[in-house]
Coordinates of N, CA and C in Angstrom, one line a residue:
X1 N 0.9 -1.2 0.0 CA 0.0 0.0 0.0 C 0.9 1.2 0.0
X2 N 0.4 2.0 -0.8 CA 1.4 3.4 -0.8 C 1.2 4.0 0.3
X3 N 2.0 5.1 0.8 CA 2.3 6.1 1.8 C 0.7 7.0 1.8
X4 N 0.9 7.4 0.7 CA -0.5 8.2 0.5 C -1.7 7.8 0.9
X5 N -2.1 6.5 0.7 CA -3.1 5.6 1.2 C -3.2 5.1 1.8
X6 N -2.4 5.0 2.5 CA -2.2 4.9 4.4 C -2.4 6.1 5.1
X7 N -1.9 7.2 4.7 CA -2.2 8.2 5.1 C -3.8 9.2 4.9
X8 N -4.6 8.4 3.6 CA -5.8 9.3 3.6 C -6.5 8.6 4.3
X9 N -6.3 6.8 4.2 CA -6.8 6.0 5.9 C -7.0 6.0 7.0
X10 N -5.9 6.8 7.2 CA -5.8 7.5 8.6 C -6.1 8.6 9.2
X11 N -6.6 9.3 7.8 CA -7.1 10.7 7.7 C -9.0 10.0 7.8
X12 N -9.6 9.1 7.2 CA -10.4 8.6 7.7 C -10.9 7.9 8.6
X13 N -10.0 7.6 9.3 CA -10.1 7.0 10.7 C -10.5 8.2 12.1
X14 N -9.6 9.2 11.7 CA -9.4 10.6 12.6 C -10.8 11.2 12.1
X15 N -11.6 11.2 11.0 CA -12.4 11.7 10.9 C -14.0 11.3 11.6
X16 N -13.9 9.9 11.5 CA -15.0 8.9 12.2 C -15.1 9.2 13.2
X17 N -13.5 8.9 14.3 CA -13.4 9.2 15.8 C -14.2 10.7 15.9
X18 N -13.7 11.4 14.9 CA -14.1 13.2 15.7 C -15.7 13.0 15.7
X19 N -16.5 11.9 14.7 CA -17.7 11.9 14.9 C -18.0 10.8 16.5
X20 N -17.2 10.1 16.5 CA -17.9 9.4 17.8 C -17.6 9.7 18.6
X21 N -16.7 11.2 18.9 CA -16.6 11.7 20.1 C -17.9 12.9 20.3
X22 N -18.0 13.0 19.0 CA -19.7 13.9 18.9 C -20.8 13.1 19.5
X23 N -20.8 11.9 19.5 CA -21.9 11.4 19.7 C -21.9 10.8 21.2
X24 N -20.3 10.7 21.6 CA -20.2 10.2 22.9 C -21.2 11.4 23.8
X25 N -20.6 12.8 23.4 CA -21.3 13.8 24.0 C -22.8 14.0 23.9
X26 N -23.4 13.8 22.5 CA -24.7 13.7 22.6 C -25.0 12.6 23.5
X27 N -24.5 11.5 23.6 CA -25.3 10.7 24.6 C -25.0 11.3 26.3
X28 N -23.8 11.2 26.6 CA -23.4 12.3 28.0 C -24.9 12.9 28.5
X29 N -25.3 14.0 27.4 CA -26.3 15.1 27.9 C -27.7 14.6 27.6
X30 N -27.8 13.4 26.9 CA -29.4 12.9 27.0 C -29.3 12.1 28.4
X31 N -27.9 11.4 28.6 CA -28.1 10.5 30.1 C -28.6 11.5 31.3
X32 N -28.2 12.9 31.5 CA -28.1 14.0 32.3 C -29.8 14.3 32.5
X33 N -30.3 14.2 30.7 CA -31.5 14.7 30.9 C -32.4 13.7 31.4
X34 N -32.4 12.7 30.7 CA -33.0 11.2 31.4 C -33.1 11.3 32.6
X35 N -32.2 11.7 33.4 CA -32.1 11.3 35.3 C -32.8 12.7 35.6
X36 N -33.2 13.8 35.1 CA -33.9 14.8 35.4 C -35.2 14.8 35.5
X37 N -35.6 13.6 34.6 CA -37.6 12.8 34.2 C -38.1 12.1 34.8
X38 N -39.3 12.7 35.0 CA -40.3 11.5 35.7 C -40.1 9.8 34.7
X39 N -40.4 9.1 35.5 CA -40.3 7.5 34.2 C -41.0 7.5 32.9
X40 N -42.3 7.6 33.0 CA -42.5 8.0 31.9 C -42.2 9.1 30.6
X41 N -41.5 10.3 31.1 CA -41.2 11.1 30.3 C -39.7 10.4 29.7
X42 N -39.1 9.7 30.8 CA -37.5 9.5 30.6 C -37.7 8.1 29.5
X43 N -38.9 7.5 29.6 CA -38.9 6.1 28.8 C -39.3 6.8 27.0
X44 N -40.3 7.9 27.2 CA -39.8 8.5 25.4 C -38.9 8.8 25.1
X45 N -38.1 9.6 26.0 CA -36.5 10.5 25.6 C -35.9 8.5 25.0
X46 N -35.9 8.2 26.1 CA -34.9 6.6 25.9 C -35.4 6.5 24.3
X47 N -36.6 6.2 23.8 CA -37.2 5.9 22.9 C -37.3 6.1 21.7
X48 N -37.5 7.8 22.0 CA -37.4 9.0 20.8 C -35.7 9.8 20.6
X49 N -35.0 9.7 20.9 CA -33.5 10.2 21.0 C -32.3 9.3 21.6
X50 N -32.4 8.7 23.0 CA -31.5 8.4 23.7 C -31.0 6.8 22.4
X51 N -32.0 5.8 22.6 CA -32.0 4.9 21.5 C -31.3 5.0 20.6
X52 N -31.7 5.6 19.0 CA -31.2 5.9 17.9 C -29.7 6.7 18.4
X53 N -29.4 7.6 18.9 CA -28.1 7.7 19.1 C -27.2 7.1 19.6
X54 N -27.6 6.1 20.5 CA -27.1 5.3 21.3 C -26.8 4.1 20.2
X55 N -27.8 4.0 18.9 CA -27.3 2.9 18.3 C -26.1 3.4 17.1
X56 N -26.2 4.5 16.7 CA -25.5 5.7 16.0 C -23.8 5.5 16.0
X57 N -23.7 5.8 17.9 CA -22.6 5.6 18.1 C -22.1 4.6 18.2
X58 N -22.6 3.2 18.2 CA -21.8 1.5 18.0 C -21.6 1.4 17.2
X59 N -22.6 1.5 16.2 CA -22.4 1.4 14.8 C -21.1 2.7 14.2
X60 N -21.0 3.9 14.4 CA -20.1 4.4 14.5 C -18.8 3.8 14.9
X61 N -18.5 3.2 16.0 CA -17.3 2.9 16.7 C -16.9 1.2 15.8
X62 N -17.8 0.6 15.7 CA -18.4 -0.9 14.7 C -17.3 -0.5 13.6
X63 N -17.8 0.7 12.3 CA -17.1 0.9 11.6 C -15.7 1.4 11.5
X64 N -15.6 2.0 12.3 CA -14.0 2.3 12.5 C -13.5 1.4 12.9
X65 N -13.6 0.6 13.8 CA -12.9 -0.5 14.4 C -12.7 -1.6 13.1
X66 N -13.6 -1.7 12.3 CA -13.8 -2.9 11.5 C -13.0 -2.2 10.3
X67 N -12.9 -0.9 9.9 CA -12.4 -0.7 9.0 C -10.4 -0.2 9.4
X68 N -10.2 -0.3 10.4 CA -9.0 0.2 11.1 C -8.2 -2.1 10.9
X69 N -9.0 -2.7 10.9 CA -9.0 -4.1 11.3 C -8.7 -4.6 9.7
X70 N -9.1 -4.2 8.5 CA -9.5 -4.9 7.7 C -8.5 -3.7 6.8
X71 N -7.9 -2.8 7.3 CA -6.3 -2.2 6.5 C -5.5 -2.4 7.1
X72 N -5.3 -3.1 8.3 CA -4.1 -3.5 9.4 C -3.8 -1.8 9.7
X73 N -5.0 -1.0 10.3 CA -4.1 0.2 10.7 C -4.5 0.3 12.1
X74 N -4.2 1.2 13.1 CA -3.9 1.0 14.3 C -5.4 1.9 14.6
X75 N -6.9 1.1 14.9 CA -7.7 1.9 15.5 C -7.8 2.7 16.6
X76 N -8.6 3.5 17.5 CA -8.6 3.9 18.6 C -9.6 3.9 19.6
X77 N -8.9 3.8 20.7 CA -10.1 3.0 21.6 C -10.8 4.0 21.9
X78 N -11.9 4.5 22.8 CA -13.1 5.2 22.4 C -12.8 5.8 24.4
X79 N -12.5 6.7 24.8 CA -12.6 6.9 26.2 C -14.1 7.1 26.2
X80 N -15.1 7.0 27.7 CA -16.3 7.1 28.2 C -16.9 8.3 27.9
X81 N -17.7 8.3 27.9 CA -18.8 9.4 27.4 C -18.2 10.6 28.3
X82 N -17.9 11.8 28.3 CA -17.7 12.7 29.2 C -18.4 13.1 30.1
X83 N -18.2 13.8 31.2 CA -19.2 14.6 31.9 C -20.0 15.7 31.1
X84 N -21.6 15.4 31.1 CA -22.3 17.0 30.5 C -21.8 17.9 30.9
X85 N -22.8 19.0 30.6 CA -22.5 20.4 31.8 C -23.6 19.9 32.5
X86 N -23.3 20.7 33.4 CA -24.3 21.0 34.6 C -25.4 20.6 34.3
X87 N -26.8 20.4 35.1 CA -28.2 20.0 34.6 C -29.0 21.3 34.9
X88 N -28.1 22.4 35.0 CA -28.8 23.7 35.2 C -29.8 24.1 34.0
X89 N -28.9 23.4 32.7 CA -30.0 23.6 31.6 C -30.9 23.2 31.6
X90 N -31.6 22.4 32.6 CA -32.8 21.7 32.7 C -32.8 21.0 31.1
X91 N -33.5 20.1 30.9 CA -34.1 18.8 30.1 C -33.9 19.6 28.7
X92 N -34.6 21.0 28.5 CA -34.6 20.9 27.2 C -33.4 21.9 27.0
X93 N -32.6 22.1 27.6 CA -31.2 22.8 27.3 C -30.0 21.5 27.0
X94 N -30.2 20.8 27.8 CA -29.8 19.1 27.6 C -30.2 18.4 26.2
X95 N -31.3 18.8 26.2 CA -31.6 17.8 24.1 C -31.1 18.4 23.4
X96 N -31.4 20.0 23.5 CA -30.7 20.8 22.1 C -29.5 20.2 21.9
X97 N -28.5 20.1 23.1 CA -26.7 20.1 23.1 C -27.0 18.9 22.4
X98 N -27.6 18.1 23.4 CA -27.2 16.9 22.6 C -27.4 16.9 21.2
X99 N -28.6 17.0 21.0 CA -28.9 17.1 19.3 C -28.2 18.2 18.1
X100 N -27.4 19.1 19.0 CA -26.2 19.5 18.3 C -25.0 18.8 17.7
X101 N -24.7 18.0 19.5 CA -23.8 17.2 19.3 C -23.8 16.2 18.1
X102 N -24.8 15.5 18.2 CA -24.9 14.4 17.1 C -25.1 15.1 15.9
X103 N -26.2 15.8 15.4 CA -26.2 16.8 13.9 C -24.5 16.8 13.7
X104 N -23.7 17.4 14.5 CA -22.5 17.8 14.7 C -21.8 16.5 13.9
X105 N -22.2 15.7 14.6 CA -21.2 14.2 14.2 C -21.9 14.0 12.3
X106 N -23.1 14.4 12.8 CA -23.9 13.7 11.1 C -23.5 14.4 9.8
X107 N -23.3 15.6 10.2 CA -22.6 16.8 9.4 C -20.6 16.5 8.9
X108 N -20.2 15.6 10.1 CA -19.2 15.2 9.8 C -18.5 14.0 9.2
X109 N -20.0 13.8 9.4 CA -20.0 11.9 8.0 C -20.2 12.4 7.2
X110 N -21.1 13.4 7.1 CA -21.4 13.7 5.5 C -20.4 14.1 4.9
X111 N -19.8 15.6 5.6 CA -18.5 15.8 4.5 C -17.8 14.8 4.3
X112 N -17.3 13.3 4.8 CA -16.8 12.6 4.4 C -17.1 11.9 3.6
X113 N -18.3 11.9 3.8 CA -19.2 10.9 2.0 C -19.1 11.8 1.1
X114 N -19.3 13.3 1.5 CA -19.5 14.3 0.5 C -17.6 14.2 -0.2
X115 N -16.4 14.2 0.4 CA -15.0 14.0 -0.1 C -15.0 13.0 -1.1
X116 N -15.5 11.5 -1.4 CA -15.1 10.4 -1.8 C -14.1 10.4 -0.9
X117 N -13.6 10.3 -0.2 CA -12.7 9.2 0.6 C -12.9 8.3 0.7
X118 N -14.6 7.8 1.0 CA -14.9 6.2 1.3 C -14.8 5.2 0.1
X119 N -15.1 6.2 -1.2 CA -14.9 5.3 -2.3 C -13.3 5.3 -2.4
X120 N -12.0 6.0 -2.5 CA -11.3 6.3 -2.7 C -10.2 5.6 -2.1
X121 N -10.6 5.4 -0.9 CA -9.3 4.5 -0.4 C -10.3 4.0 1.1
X122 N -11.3 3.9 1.1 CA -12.3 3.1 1.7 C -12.6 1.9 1.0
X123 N -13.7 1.3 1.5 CA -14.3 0.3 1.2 C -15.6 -0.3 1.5
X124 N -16.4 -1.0 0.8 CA -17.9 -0.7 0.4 C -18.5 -1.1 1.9
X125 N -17.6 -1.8 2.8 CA -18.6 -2.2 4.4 C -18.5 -0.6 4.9
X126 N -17.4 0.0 5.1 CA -17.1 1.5 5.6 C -18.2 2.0 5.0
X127 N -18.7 2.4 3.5 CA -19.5 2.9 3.1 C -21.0 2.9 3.6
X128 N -21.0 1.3 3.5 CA -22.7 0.8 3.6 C -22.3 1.3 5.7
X129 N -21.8 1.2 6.4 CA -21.7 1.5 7.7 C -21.6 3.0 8.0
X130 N -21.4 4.0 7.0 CA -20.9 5.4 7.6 C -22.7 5.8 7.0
X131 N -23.7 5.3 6.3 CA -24.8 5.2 5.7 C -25.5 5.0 6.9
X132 N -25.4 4.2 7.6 CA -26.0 3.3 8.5 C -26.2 4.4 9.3
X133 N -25.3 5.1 9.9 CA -25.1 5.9 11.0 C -25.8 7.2 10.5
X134 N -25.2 7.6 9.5 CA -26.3 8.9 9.5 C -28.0 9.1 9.3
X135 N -28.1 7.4 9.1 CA -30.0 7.2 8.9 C -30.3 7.2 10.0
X136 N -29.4 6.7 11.1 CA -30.1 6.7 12.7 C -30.0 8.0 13.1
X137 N -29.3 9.5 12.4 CA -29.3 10.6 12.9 C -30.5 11.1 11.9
X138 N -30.9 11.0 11.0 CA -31.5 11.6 10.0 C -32.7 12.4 10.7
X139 N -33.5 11.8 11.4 CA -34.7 12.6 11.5 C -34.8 13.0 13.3
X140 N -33.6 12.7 13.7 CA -33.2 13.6 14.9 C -33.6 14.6 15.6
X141 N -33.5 15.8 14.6 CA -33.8 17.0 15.5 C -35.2 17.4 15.0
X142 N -36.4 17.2 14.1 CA -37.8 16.3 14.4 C -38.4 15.8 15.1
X143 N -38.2 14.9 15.9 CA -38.3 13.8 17.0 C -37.7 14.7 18.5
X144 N -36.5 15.4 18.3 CA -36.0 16.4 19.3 C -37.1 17.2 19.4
X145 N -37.4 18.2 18.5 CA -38.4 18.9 18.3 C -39.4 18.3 18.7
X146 N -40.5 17.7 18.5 CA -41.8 17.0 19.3 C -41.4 16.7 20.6
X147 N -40.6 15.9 21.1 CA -40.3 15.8 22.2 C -40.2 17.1 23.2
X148 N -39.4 17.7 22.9 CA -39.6 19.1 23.5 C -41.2 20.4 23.9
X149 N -41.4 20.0 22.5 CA -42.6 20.0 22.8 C -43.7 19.8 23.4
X150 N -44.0 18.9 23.8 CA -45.0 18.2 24.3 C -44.2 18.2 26.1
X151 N -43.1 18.8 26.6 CA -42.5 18.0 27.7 C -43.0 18.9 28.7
X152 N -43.5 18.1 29.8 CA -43.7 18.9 31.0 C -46.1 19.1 30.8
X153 N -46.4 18.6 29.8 CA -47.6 18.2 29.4 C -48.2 17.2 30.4

């Protein structure tokens, strides 16, 4: 393998990570909001947001790991979701971030589908997997939206 294509690999691998450190955060500040809810309010959040991103980022971490595995390059391990801020934002200061966070991450797969890198010195599982992830983000801040909505009803 040439230099160069080890090197835009790796430049794809650093790009993935920056998204599943987006998403570690989006989950952070939905867990923060979650423990703020009555049960039933906290079992939609789980349902309507916490879920779908929750599956976002495996699948995220899934594909880098598999694709770091299947060019012999050196992946990276994933440290624990961070501390939010504070819960001063109350619940719906908590969805926004989060649903920034992850748009944030979705916005950063895209430009990488939007580059061809995946065709380019990717590979069609990376492809069909970096797809995967932004369908579980797709209708996101919709579902944020109604949720917020309706909260405290």
């Amino acid at each position: 393998m040439s230099y160069a294509t080890e090197e835009a690999r790796v430049g794809l691998l650093d790009t993935i990570a920056e998204a599943v450190d987006a998403l570690a955060k989006a989950l952070a500040e939905l867990t923060t909001a979650y423990e703020l809810l009555d049960e039933r309010t906290a079992d939609r959040l789980e349902e309507e947001l916490f879920g779908p991103v929750q599956t976002a980022f495996g699948r995220a971490k899934r594909a880098h790991a598999g694709f770091a595995t299947r060019h012999d390059l050196h992946g990276r391990p994933f440290a624990p979701a961070p501390e939010p801020a504070a819960p001063s934002a109350g619940v719906k200061g908590l969805v926004e971030r989060a649903v920034d966070h992850a748009l944030g991450a979705e916005h950063v797969l895209s430009d990488l589908q939007d580059s061809m890198a995946p065709v380019e010195v990717g590979d069609a599982e990376l492809r069909a997997g970096l797809a995967d992830v932004r369908e579980h983000l797709g209708s996101l801040r919709a579902r944020a939206d109604g949720f917020v909505r309706v909260l405290g009803r």
